[in-house]
Amino acid sequence: PKAVPFRTPGMERSGMPRRRRSRFRRTLAAVGVLALGGSLAACAPSPSVEVPEGDGPVVAFYGDSYTLGTGASDPSVRWSSVISEQRGWREVNPSVNGLGFVNNRSAYGEDSGDLPDLVIAADPDIVFVTMGLNDNFSYATASDRIHDQITADLTRLHDALPDARFIVVEPFWYTEERPESLTVISDWVEAAAADIGADYIPGASRWLDGHYAGSTDSWMASDGLHPDDTGYAHMAEEMDAALADLTPPL
């Protein structure tokens, strides 16, 4: 599918009013810089897949900066660590800044050393997939690849970990403006989750609504792109409630 500008009543043909359009472009540019930062980080040692000692279930997270906890004062306050601590889970979180199913990614497939490989190596009991935000910035030129890779990644993870429980989360989002690609990608993620029999958590793209950068009650860090400690605490509350509503609950 082609990228289609998102519109609301009163918007110009570009998809948003002129004064907001320039601000949104600046935000997209900033995220592009963030994605480049993730690429530079790829030169560093590979993320660890060391499984913490203990008796609790091993829970692996396949995600981007919103799951890595970028913007938090400490990794212990990111949403993944909060819910893991609450439940006695042993968290394995090799998430990467700027990562998408396609965006900021150079490795694919078995034994490539990509994040699915790291998740599989942890042999987890539960797998969270919280991907898709960054693919919005590649959608105009790579929509078919994104669609195919969502299916490929989830199928590969499920085939390698047939006994694991999968929790697939609607892609997170970070501004009031919502490109039409966000809905398209979210639908693809939901469909791929259904194909592998995963639990799906909808609505996550709205969890920070009303508290983005520029809001009088912002929950965003100083970079304006990622949640701060308050934002991550709210995400943990939302995730906790969503997990309790699953059948069976987590």
PDB file of C-alpha atoms in Angstrom:
ATOM      1  CA  PRO A   1       0.000   0.000   0.000  1.00  0.00           C
ATOM      2  CA  LYS A   2       1.088   3.566  -0.631  1.00  0.00           C
ATOM      3  CA  ALA A   3       1.560   6.051   2.183  1.00  0.00           C
ATOM      4  CA  VAL A   4      -1.570   8.194   2.461  1.00  0.00           C
ATOM      5  CA  PRO A   5      -1.538  11.532   4.305  1.00  0.00           C
ATOM      6  CA  PHE A   6      -3.681  11.459   7.435  1.00  0.00           C
ATOM      7  CA  ARG A   7      -6.400  14.114   7.560  1.00  0.00           C
ATOM      8  CA  THR A   8      -8.989  15.587   9.857  1.00  0.00           C
ATOM      9  CA  PRO A   9     -11.594  18.235   9.007  1.00  0.00           C
ATOM     10  CA  GLY A  10      -9.981  21.579   8.139  1.00  0.00           C
ATOM     11  CA  MET A  11      -6.642  20.131   7.097  1.00  0.00           C
ATOM     12  CA  GLU A  12      -4.901  21.125   3.891  1.00  0.00           C
ATOM     13  CA  ARG A  13      -4.090  18.634   1.152  1.00  0.00           C
ATOM     14  CA  SER A  14      -0.768  17.917   2.806  1.00  0.00           C
ATOM     15  CA  GLY A  15      -2.613  16.262   5.682  1.00  0.00           C
ATOM     16  CA  MET A  16      -2.261  18.915   8.411  1.00  0.00           C
ATOM     17  CA  PRO A  17      -2.427  22.690   8.869  1.00  0.00           C
ATOM     18  CA  ARG A  18       0.672  24.579   7.707  1.00  0.00           C
ATOM     19  CA  ARG A  19       1.731  25.728  11.175  1.00  0.00           C
ATOM     20  CA  ARG A  20       1.476  22.175  12.538  1.00  0.00           C
ATOM     21  CA  ARG A  21       2.999  20.612   9.432  1.00  0.00           C
ATOM     22  CA  SER A  22       6.373  22.281   9.987  1.00  0.00           C
ATOM     23  CA  ARG A  23       6.405  21.207  13.626  1.00  0.00           C
ATOM     24  CA  PHE A  24       5.564  17.606  12.694  1.00  0.00           C
ATOM     25  CA  ARG A  25       8.330  17.564  10.069  1.00  0.00           C
ATOM     26  CA  ARG A  26      10.799  18.769  12.703  1.00  0.00           C
ATOM     27  CA  THR A  27       9.649  15.961  14.985  1.00  0.00           C
ATOM     28  CA  LEU A  28      10.033  13.380  12.216  1.00  0.00           C
ATOM     29  CA  ALA A  29      13.516  14.713  11.519  1.00  0.00           C
ATOM     30  CA  ALA A  30      14.399  14.357  15.169  1.00  0.00           C
ATOM     31  CA  VAL A  31      13.235  10.754  15.159  1.00  0.00           C
ATOM     32  CA  GLY A  32      15.326  10.182  12.048  1.00  0.00           C
ATOM     33  CA  VAL A  33      18.328  11.375  14.018  1.00  0.00           C
ATOM     34  CA  LEU A  34      17.323   9.009  16.807  1.00  0.00           C
ATOM     35  CA  ALA A  35      17.208   6.113  14.356  1.00  0.00           C
ATOM     36  CA  LEU A  36      20.684   7.040  13.126  1.00  0.00           C
ATOM     37  CA  GLY A  37      21.816   7.021  16.728  1.00  0.00           C
ATOM     38  CA  GLY A  38      20.512   3.466  16.951  1.00  0.00           C
ATOM     39  CA  SER A  39      22.544   2.556  13.873  1.00  0.00           C
ATOM     40  CA  LEU A  40      25.677   3.984  15.438  1.00  0.00           C
ATOM     41  CA  ALA A  41      24.928   2.021  18.573  1.00  0.00           C
ATOM     42  CA  ALA A  42      25.085  -1.138  16.449  1.00  0.00           C
ATOM     43  CA  CYS A  43      28.868  -0.698  16.421  1.00  0.00           C
ATOM     44  CA  ALA A  44      28.873  -1.318  20.173  1.00  0.00           C
ATOM     45  CA  PRO A  45      28.866  -4.830  21.702  1.00  0.00           C
ATOM     46  CA  SER A  46      25.719  -6.836  21.015  1.00  0.00           C
ATOM     47  CA  PRO A  47      22.943  -6.563  23.607  1.00  0.00           C
ATOM     48  CA  SER A  48      23.251  -9.133  26.360  1.00  0.00           C
ATOM     49  CA  VAL A  49      20.941 -12.127  26.532  1.00  0.00           C
ATOM     50  CA  GLU A  50      22.102 -13.191  29.970  1.00  0.00           C
ATOM     51  CA  VAL A  51      19.158 -14.692  31.831  1.00  0.00           C
ATOM     52  CA  PRO A  52      18.917 -13.560  35.473  1.00  0.00           C
ATOM     53  CA  GLU A  53      19.252 -16.263  38.088  1.00  0.00           C
ATOM     54  CA  GLY A  54      16.155 -17.389  39.935  1.00  0.00           C
ATOM     55  CA  ASP A  55      13.099 -19.570  39.671  1.00  0.00           C
ATOM     56  CA  GLY A  56      10.598 -17.229  38.034  1.00  0.00           C
ATOM     57  CA  PRO A  57       9.487 -17.423  34.412  1.00  0.00           C
ATOM     58  CA  VAL A  58      11.911 -16.056  31.841  1.00  0.00           C
ATOM     59  CA  VAL A  59      10.262 -13.220  29.919  1.00  0.00           C
ATOM     60  CA  ALA A  60      11.897 -11.752  26.804  1.00  0.00           C
ATOM     61  CA  PHE A  61      11.064  -8.409  25.207  1.00  0.00           C
ATOM     62  CA  TYR A  62      11.462  -7.724  21.489  1.00  0.00           C
ATOM     63  CA  GLY A  63      11.143  -3.964  21.245  1.00  0.00           C
ATOM     64  CA  ASP A  64      12.488  -0.512  20.469  1.00  0.00           C
ATOM     65  CA  SER A  65      13.451   2.471  22.633  1.00  0.00           C
ATOM     66  CA  TYR A  66      10.028   2.540  24.324  1.00  0.00           C
ATOM     67  CA  THR A  67      10.720  -0.929  25.700  1.00  0.00           C
ATOM     68  CA  LEU A  68      14.441  -0.358  26.259  1.00  0.00           C
ATOM     69  CA  GLY A  69      13.440   2.516  28.549  1.00  0.00           C
ATOM     70  CA  THR A  70      15.164   5.400  26.788  1.00  0.00           C
ATOM     71  CA  GLY A  71      14.284   8.614  28.637  1.00  0.00           C
ATOM     72  CA  ALA A  72      13.905   6.929  32.033  1.00  0.00           C
ATOM     73  CA  SER A  73      16.206   7.901  34.880  1.00  0.00           C
ATOM     74  CA  ASP A  74      17.108   4.236  35.412  1.00  0.00           C
ATOM     75  CA  PRO A  75      16.249   0.957  33.627  1.00  0.00           C
ATOM     76  CA  SER A  76      14.470  -0.244  36.767  1.00  0.00           C
ATOM     77  CA  VAL A  77      11.641   2.256  36.169  1.00  0.00           C
ATOM     78  CA  ARG A  78      10.916   1.335  32.549  1.00  0.00           C
ATOM     79  CA  TRP A  79       7.547  -0.375  32.120  1.00  0.00           C
ATOM     80  CA  SER A  80       9.015  -3.800  31.250  1.00  0.00           C
ATOM     81  CA  SER A  81      11.101  -3.909  34.426  1.00  0.00           C
ATOM     82  CA  VAL A  82       8.230  -2.674  36.597  1.00  0.00           C
ATOM     83  CA  ILE A  83       5.808  -5.381  35.457  1.00  0.00           C
ATOM     84  CA  SER A  84       8.538  -8.021  35.615  1.00  0.00           C
ATOM     85  CA  GLU A  85       9.393  -7.076  39.191  1.00  0.00           C
ATOM     86  CA  GLN A  86       5.721  -7.131  40.156  1.00  0.00           C
ATOM     87  CA  ARG A  87       5.287 -10.648  38.806  1.00  0.00           C
ATOM     88  CA  GLY A  88       8.586 -12.234  39.797  1.00  0.00           C
ATOM     89  CA  TRP A  89       9.632 -12.574  36.156  1.00  0.00           C
ATOM     90  CA  ARG A  90      13.241 -12.850  35.025  1.00  0.00           C
ATOM     91  CA  GLU A  91      13.475 -10.103  32.421  1.00  0.00           C
ATOM     92  CA  VAL A  92      15.552 -10.390  29.251  1.00  0.00           C
ATOM     93  CA  ASN A  93      15.332  -7.098  27.385  1.00  0.00           C
ATOM     94  CA  PRO A  94      17.758  -6.624  24.454  1.00  0.00           C
ATOM     95  CA  SER A  95      15.561  -3.920  22.856  1.00  0.00           C
ATOM     96  CA  VAL A  96      17.304  -1.353  20.629  1.00  0.00           C
ATOM     97  CA  ASN A  97      16.834   2.374  20.027  1.00  0.00           C
ATOM     98  CA  GLY A  98      15.293   3.180  16.644  1.00  0.00           C
ATOM     99  CA  LEU A  99      14.568  -0.449  15.806  1.00  0.00           C
ATOM    100  CA  GLY A 100      11.668  -1.491  13.637  1.00  0.00           C
ATOM    101  CA  PHE A 101      10.716  -4.651  11.818  1.00  0.00           C
ATOM    102  CA  VAL A 102      12.624  -3.004   8.935  1.00  0.00           C
ATOM    103  CA  ASN A 103      13.745   0.406  10.214  1.00  0.00           C
ATOM    104  CA  ASN A 104      17.335   0.663  11.500  1.00  0.00           C
ATOM    105  CA  ARG A 105      17.861  -3.040  10.886  1.00  0.00           C
ATOM    106  CA  SER A 106      20.619  -4.749   8.901  1.00  0.00           C
ATOM    107  CA  ALA A 107      20.345  -8.396  10.047  1.00  0.00           C
ATOM    108  CA  TYR A 108      17.513 -10.796   9.298  1.00  0.00           C
ATOM    109  CA  GLY A 109      16.886 -14.485   9.733  1.00  0.00           C
ATOM    110  CA  GLU A 110      18.119 -17.450  11.682  1.00  0.00           C
ATOM    111  CA  ASP A 111      21.684 -17.179  13.042  1.00  0.00           C
ATOM    112  CA  SER A 112      21.972 -13.574  11.830  1.00  0.00           C
ATOM    113  CA  GLY A 113      22.426 -12.214  15.349  1.00  0.00           C
ATOM    114  CA  ASP A 114      19.323 -10.020  15.077  1.00  0.00           C
ATOM    115  CA  LEU A 115      17.017  -9.400  18.016  1.00  0.00           C
ATOM    116  CA  PRO A 116      14.751 -12.376  17.319  1.00  0.00           C
ATOM    117  CA  ASP A 117      17.898 -14.544  17.526  1.00  0.00           C
ATOM    118  CA  LEU A 118      18.664 -13.052  20.947  1.00  0.00           C
ATOM    119  CA  VAL A 119      15.105 -13.622  22.137  1.00  0.00           C
ATOM    120  CA  ILE A 120      15.191 -17.234  20.958  1.00  0.00           C
ATOM    121  CA  ALA A 121      18.573 -17.789  22.657  1.00  0.00           C
ATOM    122  CA  ALA A 122      17.043 -16.843  26.019  1.00  0.00           C
ATOM    123  CA  ASP A 123      14.532 -19.733  25.695  1.00  0.00           C
ATOM    124  CA  PRO A 124      11.809 -17.654  27.373  1.00  0.00           C
ATOM    125  CA  ASP A 125       8.503 -18.786  28.805  1.00  0.00           C
ATOM    126  CA  ILE A 126       6.822 -15.548  27.672  1.00  0.00           C
ATOM    127  CA  VAL A 127       7.686 -13.249  24.751  1.00  0.00           C
ATOM    128  CA  PHE A 128       6.548  -9.633  24.398  1.00  0.00           C
ATOM    129  CA  VAL A 129       6.617  -8.047  20.929  1.00  0.00           C
ATOM    130  CA  THR A 130       6.341  -4.251  21.116  1.00  0.00           C
ATOM    131  CA  MET A 131       7.490  -3.208  17.674  1.00  0.00           C
ATOM    132  CA  GLY A 132       6.292  -1.018  14.811  1.00  0.00           C
ATOM    133  CA  LEU A 133       6.619   2.615  15.906  1.00  0.00           C
ATOM    134  CA  ASN A 134       9.830   3.263  13.963  1.00  0.00           C
ATOM    135  CA  ASP A 135       8.576   1.545  10.823  1.00  0.00           C
ATOM    136  CA  ASN A 136       6.297   4.524  10.258  1.00  0.00           C
ATOM    137  CA  PHE A 137       9.420   6.425   9.170  1.00  0.00           C
ATOM    138  CA  SER A 138      10.211   3.803   6.508  1.00  0.00           C
ATOM    139  CA  TYR A 139       6.618   3.202   5.413  1.00  0.00           C
ATOM    140  CA  ALA A 140       6.629   5.430   2.318  1.00  0.00           C
ATOM    141  CA  THR A 141       9.444   3.450   0.713  1.00  0.00           C
ATOM    142  CA  ALA A 142       9.243   0.044   2.407  1.00  0.00           C
ATOM    143  CA  SER A 143       5.595  -0.746   3.174  1.00  0.00           C
ATOM    144  CA  ASP A 144       5.661  -4.172   1.497  1.00  0.00           C
ATOM    145  CA  ARG A 145       8.885  -5.114   3.280  1.00  0.00           C
ATOM    146  CA  ILE A 146       7.442  -4.030   6.616  1.00  0.00           C
ATOM    147  CA  HIS A 147       4.308  -6.107   6.094  1.00  0.00           C
ATOM    148  CA  ASP A 148       6.300  -9.181   5.090  1.00  0.00           C
ATOM    149  CA  GLN A 149       8.812  -8.796   7.920  1.00  0.00           C
ATOM    150  CA  ILE A 150       6.145  -8.517  10.615  1.00  0.00           C
ATOM    151  CA  THR A 151       4.806 -11.889   9.538  1.00  0.00           C
ATOM    152  CA  ALA A 152       8.290 -13.369   9.130  1.00  0.00           C
ATOM    153  CA  ASP A 153       9.497 -12.274  12.581  1.00  0.00           C
ATOM    154  CA  LEU A 154       6.435 -13.443  14.494  1.00  0.00           C
ATOM    155  CA  THR A 155       6.291 -16.745  12.624  1.00  0.00           C
ATOM    156  CA  ARG A 156       9.984 -17.371  13.194  1.00  0.00           C
ATOM    157  CA  LEU A 157       9.757 -16.618  16.906  1.00  0.00           C
ATOM    158  CA  HIS A 158       6.718 -18.845  17.334  1.00  0.00           C
ATOM    159  CA  ASP A 159       8.240 -21.728  15.376  1.00  0.00           C
ATOM    160  CA  ALA A 160      11.439 -21.553  17.428  1.00  0.00           C
ATOM    161  CA  LEU A 161       9.582 -21.172  20.747  1.00  0.00           C
ATOM    162  CA  PRO A 162       6.435 -23.299  20.347  1.00  0.00           C
ATOM    163  CA  ASP A 163       5.835 -23.584  24.099  1.00  0.00           C
ATOM    164  CA  ALA A 164       6.181 -19.866  24.866  1.00  0.00           C
ATOM    165  CA  ARG A 165       3.225 -17.565  25.413  1.00  0.00           C
ATOM    166  CA  PHE A 166       3.301 -14.554  23.097  1.00  0.00           C
ATOM    167  CA  ILE A 167       2.032 -11.101  24.022  1.00  0.00           C
ATOM    168  CA  VAL A 168       1.941  -8.804  20.998  1.00  0.00           C
ATOM    169  CA  VAL A 169       1.298  -5.131  21.724  1.00  0.00           C
ATOM    170  CA  GLU A 170      -0.097  -2.460  19.425  1.00  0.00           C
ATOM    171  CA  PRO A 171       2.798  -0.173  18.419  1.00  0.00           C
ATOM    172  CA  PHE A 172       3.409   2.703  20.815  1.00  0.00           C
ATOM    173  CA  TRP A 173       3.220   6.313  19.595  1.00  0.00           C
ATOM    174  CA  TYR A 174       4.667   9.644  20.688  1.00  0.00           C
ATOM    175  CA  THR A 175       2.749  12.671  19.257  1.00  0.00           C
ATOM    176  CA  GLU A 176      -0.780  13.986  18.873  1.00  0.00           C
ATOM    177  CA  GLU A 177      -0.381  13.690  15.086  1.00  0.00           C
ATOM    178  CA  ARG A 178      -1.051  10.158  13.929  1.00  0.00           C
ATOM    179  CA  PRO A 179      -0.038   9.197  10.381  1.00  0.00           C
ATOM    180  CA  GLU A 180      -2.341   6.829   8.537  1.00  0.00           C
ATOM    181  CA  SER A 181       0.568   4.400   8.385  1.00  0.00           C
ATOM    182  CA  LEU A 182       0.250   3.884  12.144  1.00  0.00           C
ATOM    183  CA  THR A 183      -3.182   2.303  11.699  1.00  0.00           C
ATOM    184  CA  VAL A 184      -2.004   0.207   8.765  1.00  0.00           C
ATOM    185  CA  ILE A 185       1.061  -1.119  10.594  1.00  0.00           C
ATOM    186  CA  SER A 186      -0.952  -1.760  13.755  1.00  0.00           C
ATOM    187  CA  ASP A 187      -3.447  -3.794  11.737  1.00  0.00           C
ATOM    188  CA  TRP A 188      -0.632  -5.833  10.226  1.00  0.00           C
ATOM    189  CA  VAL A 189       0.813  -6.512  13.673  1.00  0.00           C
ATOM    190  CA  GLU A 190      -2.571  -7.585  15.007  1.00  0.00           C
ATOM    191  CA  ALA A 191      -3.154  -9.917  12.052  1.00  0.00           C
ATOM    192  CA  ALA A 192       0.280 -11.524  12.446  1.00  0.00           C
ATOM    193  CA  ALA A 193      -0.391 -11.993  16.169  1.00  0.00           C
ATOM    194  CA  ALA A 194      -3.639 -13.797  15.359  1.00  0.00           C
ATOM    195  CA  ASP A 195      -1.823 -16.034  12.872  1.00  0.00           C
ATOM    196  CA  ILE A 196       0.455 -17.419  15.608  1.00  0.00           C
ATOM    197  CA  GLY A 197      -2.264 -17.555  18.269  1.00  0.00           C
ATOM    198  CA  ALA A 198      -0.718 -14.772  20.349  1.00  0.00           C
ATOM    199  CA  ASP A 199      -2.473 -12.584  22.872  1.00  0.00           C
ATOM    200  CA  TYR A 200      -2.897  -9.079  21.458  1.00  0.00           C
ATOM    201  CA  ILE A 201      -3.040  -5.862  23.475  1.00  0.00           C
ATOM    202  CA  PRO A 202      -4.761  -3.034  21.579  1.00  0.00           C
ATOM    203  CA  GLY A 203      -4.773   0.667  22.372  1.00  0.00           C
ATOM    204  CA  ALA A 204      -1.118   1.067  23.364  1.00  0.00           C
ATOM    205  CA  SER A 205      -0.597   3.856  20.831  1.00  0.00           C
ATOM    206  CA  ARG A 206      -2.975   5.962  22.963  1.00  0.00           C
ATOM    207  CA  TRP A 207      -1.416   5.358  26.356  1.00  0.00           C
ATOM    208  CA  LEU A 208       0.397   8.712  26.384  1.00  0.00           C
ATOM    209  CA  ASP A 209      -2.419  10.741  24.815  1.00  0.00           C
ATOM    210  CA  GLY A 210      -2.685  14.213  26.310  1.00  0.00           C
ATOM    211  CA  HIS A 211       0.828  14.063  27.752  1.00  0.00           C
ATOM    212  CA  TYR A 212       3.124  14.421  24.760  1.00  0.00           C
ATOM    213  CA  ALA A 213       5.893  17.011  24.422  1.00  0.00           C
ATOM    214  CA  GLY A 214       4.445  20.510  24.551  1.00  0.00           C
ATOM    215  CA  SER A 215       1.524  19.478  26.750  1.00  0.00           C
ATOM    216  CA  THR A 216       0.986  21.386  29.989  1.00  0.00           C
ATOM    217  CA  ASP A 217       1.123  17.969  31.662  1.00  0.00           C
ATOM    218  CA  SER A 218       3.844  16.334  29.595  1.00  0.00           C
ATOM    219  CA  TRP A 219       5.126  12.881  30.527  1.00  0.00           C
ATOM    220  CA  MET A 220       7.984  13.089  28.031  1.00  0.00           C
ATOM    221  CA  ALA A 221      11.717  13.281  28.697  1.00  0.00           C
ATOM    222  CA  SER A 222      13.812  16.295  27.765  1.00  0.00           C
ATOM    223  CA  ASP A 223      14.332  14.960  24.221  1.00  0.00           C
ATOM    224  CA  GLY A 224      10.594  15.297  23.578  1.00  0.00           C
ATOM    225  CA  LEU A 225      10.529  11.840  21.992  1.00  0.00           C
ATOM    226  CA  HIS A 226      10.521   9.344  24.840  1.00  0.00           C
ATOM    227  CA  PRO A 227       8.580   8.983  28.102  1.00  0.00           C
ATOM    228  CA  ASP A 228      10.072  10.175  31.356  1.00  0.00           C
ATOM    229  CA  ASP A 229       9.702   8.271  34.624  1.00  0.00           C
ATOM    230  CA  THR A 230       6.076   9.395  34.970  1.00  0.00           C
ATOM    231  CA  GLY A 231       5.326   8.277  31.423  1.00  0.00           C
ATOM    232  CA  TYR A 232       6.856   4.865  31.972  1.00  0.00           C
ATOM    233  CA  ALA A 233       4.987   4.486  35.260  1.00  0.00           C
ATOM    234  CA  HIS A 234       1.734   5.139  33.422  1.00  0.00           C
ATOM    235  CA  MET A 235       2.684   2.668  30.688  1.00  0.00           C
ATOM    236  CA  ALA A 236       3.370   0.081  33.390  1.00  0.00           C
ATOM    237  CA  GLU A 237      -0.067   0.710  34.894  1.00  0.00           C
ATOM    238  CA  GLU A 238      -1.722   0.344  31.501  1.00  0.00           C
ATOM    239  CA  MET A 239       0.208  -2.826  30.732  1.00  0.00           C
ATOM    240  CA  ASP A 240      -0.548  -4.276  34.154  1.00  0.00           C
ATOM    241  CA  ALA A 241      -4.284  -3.746  33.593  1.00  0.00           C
ATOM    242  CA  ALA A 242      -4.134  -5.149  30.053  1.00  0.00           C
ATOM    243  CA  LEU A 243      -2.311  -8.280  31.213  1.00  0.00           C
ATOM    244  CA  ALA A 244      -4.867  -8.818  33.954  1.00  0.00           C
ATOM    245  CA  ASP A 245      -7.615  -8.782  31.308  1.00  0.00           C
ATOM    246  CA  LEU A 246      -6.065 -11.549  29.238  1.00  0.00           C
ATOM    247  CA  THR A 247      -7.390 -15.108  29.306  1.00  0.00           C
ATOM    248  CA  PRO A 248      -5.756 -16.520  31.320  1.00  0.00           C
ATOM    249  CA  PRO A 249      -4.468 -13.356  33.004  1.00  0.00           C
ATOM    250  CA  LEU A 250      -0.782 -12.661  33.504  1.00  0.00           C
TER     251      LEU A 250
END
